[in-house]
């Protein structure tokens, strides 16, 4: 039997038990470590497996998409076949094909003159038949198609008339160059009839290029009414207009100063003259001259007085014109020369006696003291005063230049046949030889150049046909400014002042051109047996006018009754192109016949064009329209800005900054841009400069943007009312935005499901976010429509863009996602309402956007489920344009969402200090029960949009706030985000101190 344990035994036992426990603890620790290691390995394997599964699933999905998305082939003119599966990314090339041919084939662009709908009519400013599409055409097309599509969807009988201008000078130049290049022949070599035939052949082959290019922009022009200013109906209108104006004594023939192009051998209009400021002596290359010609020089020379006792010194920038001098004017305050009044100077080269005249004409015309040579034929700056002297003193008129710019027999045999600027050098040398040269000085001047040939304009006195515009100009002025009977509104208003300035100072309009391509003037010169001179055109009274030769013969027989007519010869000249284009609103609708189109569609609704041709085209249309059509040709004039490059420079081939819209639509490499330059006619130095400019602006070329993005960008730019500085990157941005629209529809289609049927949903019972998006959609509709109605296109585009981008995509689509995460029965009602609202938003939003972006909106709208039984479901372009629905508006809901957005913005600011995927608790501190109620009621929306794990309204003494970052939303609301461990306290304190200092300042 064992005895009781001693204290030593108990101590030994205790140590033994502790040792055993320690051993067991070590064993358990090792076991746990082993198990943990196994678990970690298992989890790692599981994660790897999941990643592999995800990767495999992604690959399978991509493979399925690549198999499912096949762009179907659509036969030309048929409705576009859409793939059942949407492509993952927006592709403008795929989206924008096929729709246009179908729209055109369906007749959606065609107006009906018998329709009971109110008419809305625009005439496309006719591009030149020689032209290729440029960015100005793109702007015109974008604006006008936006207007027309909006009006068509708004229930109007819309007519947008396409046409081309025969562009007399431009076309003749192109064909003459072609003839010389291919056959080494001039038009004079082959004769007028054969040359005009060649122009028609060229027009048939190349002339429709630009209108076909317009189709690529998506323009909804009524091609069934396409016209050409030289076709038979338009030619009939031109002849009728000339005859009527002539019979009212508004067209007459006279000798006047005109802008003469010595290369083209014709008078040209003011708009075809480019003026350059010459600041000092400048060498300029002039067509037909091997060496550059010096300008900007004032040359002085002396005229000897009759009897040889004295001389009178004059100065001129055109010393060669002294060959045609007819007199010398002396300022009455010039003591040197007043004593010579009534005497004669002797011309040193032809012996002509030039009277010296001293009177107050120079004073009245504010000329400085000195002597001025009088050459009314060749000095545009001095023409008016020279002409006064000629008429007042019955001075002889002398023209010293031939039509091609050479000195004629009147200029003196010594210089006859010399080109004008070679004669300049010869005259100076001859003056030096006679001791009459008195030196030269640098002189600032303005020099005119033909925009077509770059020839220096030669002001010449020529017999031409002129329109007396005085009375018509007054009517056109009153149409804009007569408040009691205002007929035309000019937008923007600032151009009304230019309208007034032009029309109050209008001069007779020279309408004849010495060309072969154009409308031949319907006037015949009658040579009578008893005429002393038998040359063509000598007597102004011998002209007769008629619609054809038979009518002219009748007029001649009546006018010259009792006299013998030897012959009648038609004037070989043609009419200014602006004369026929000035009749365009009349002639495209069938005038002078009283056609159904003319009765239904005249006057047109609006004229949209660039402000640079306000006078040259727009004012003339108004004058001719009121005179011949009985009313103004349009009720509104909208003048768009002129496009410049991103740096504000005028677009020029020599700078390399000219942008072809098709290159923006389709995209082009830098090499492609260079190639286009190389195919032009730049000299080597200009080519190098242009290429360098392209490389700087487009180092990677131009990305493919599509027509929709280009159109939207151009329309958005119109807020710049004078000029547009076009940055292609902005167009690229809108192309990326199209992708956002695309993804919005992809999301919607996945949530609507295959069997969704649109139906009217009661708005008041909808969830908060649904009511809100419809309320702000209402505002977007109102803003868009009112902006379009007032021709504020940029504001309209901004209203549509902002709703889609910032309200639908950024908020609504995000805020309804929780309703569709799983099949939680508590969200069943919200899911249903969200589907209905989503469909309403997309259907309405696409219709709202369609006039600006026709292709992508048609493609996406066609994918939406449709209501049944309406033709308007066939295409978005004939669907109804959205209008405001009063029941959608809720200022209270919008106010609440405003608070939600402000809270979200502040929470996002706090979240920016966390990793993007990390979600933490958020809190709100409210200073009023009303704010607290809103925040609690909108907890789901705030939590979803701000990406926080929870949101709770706390009292200001809650200890949890100490662990948070804070943002003050308003005086009634602050939001907090749990940031413990994520912030550096000192850094945050420094930020707050700096913020306090800034606020104190």
PDB file of C-alpha atoms in Angstrom, residues 95 266 303 380 425 489 674 748 826:
ATOM      1  CA  UNK A  95     -23.114  50.507 -88.632  1.00  0.00           C
ATOM      2  CA  UNK A 266     -13.048  87.607-118.800  1.00  0.00           C
ATOM      3  CA  UNK A 303       5.673 115.261-117.775  1.00  0.00           C
ATOM      4  CA  UNK A 380      -9.167 101.155-109.561  1.00  0.00           C
ATOM      5  CA  UNK A 425      10.177  97.729-116.929  1.00  0.00           C
ATOM      6  CA  UNK A 489     -35.065  86.991 -89.967  1.00  0.00           C
ATOM      7  CA  UNK A 674       0.947  63.006 -97.646  1.00  0.00           C
ATOM      8  CA  UNK A 748     -30.778  47.203 -72.051  1.00  0.00           C
ATOM      9  CA  UNK A 826     -38.399  42.044 -53.118  1.00  0.00           C
TER      10      UNK A 826
END
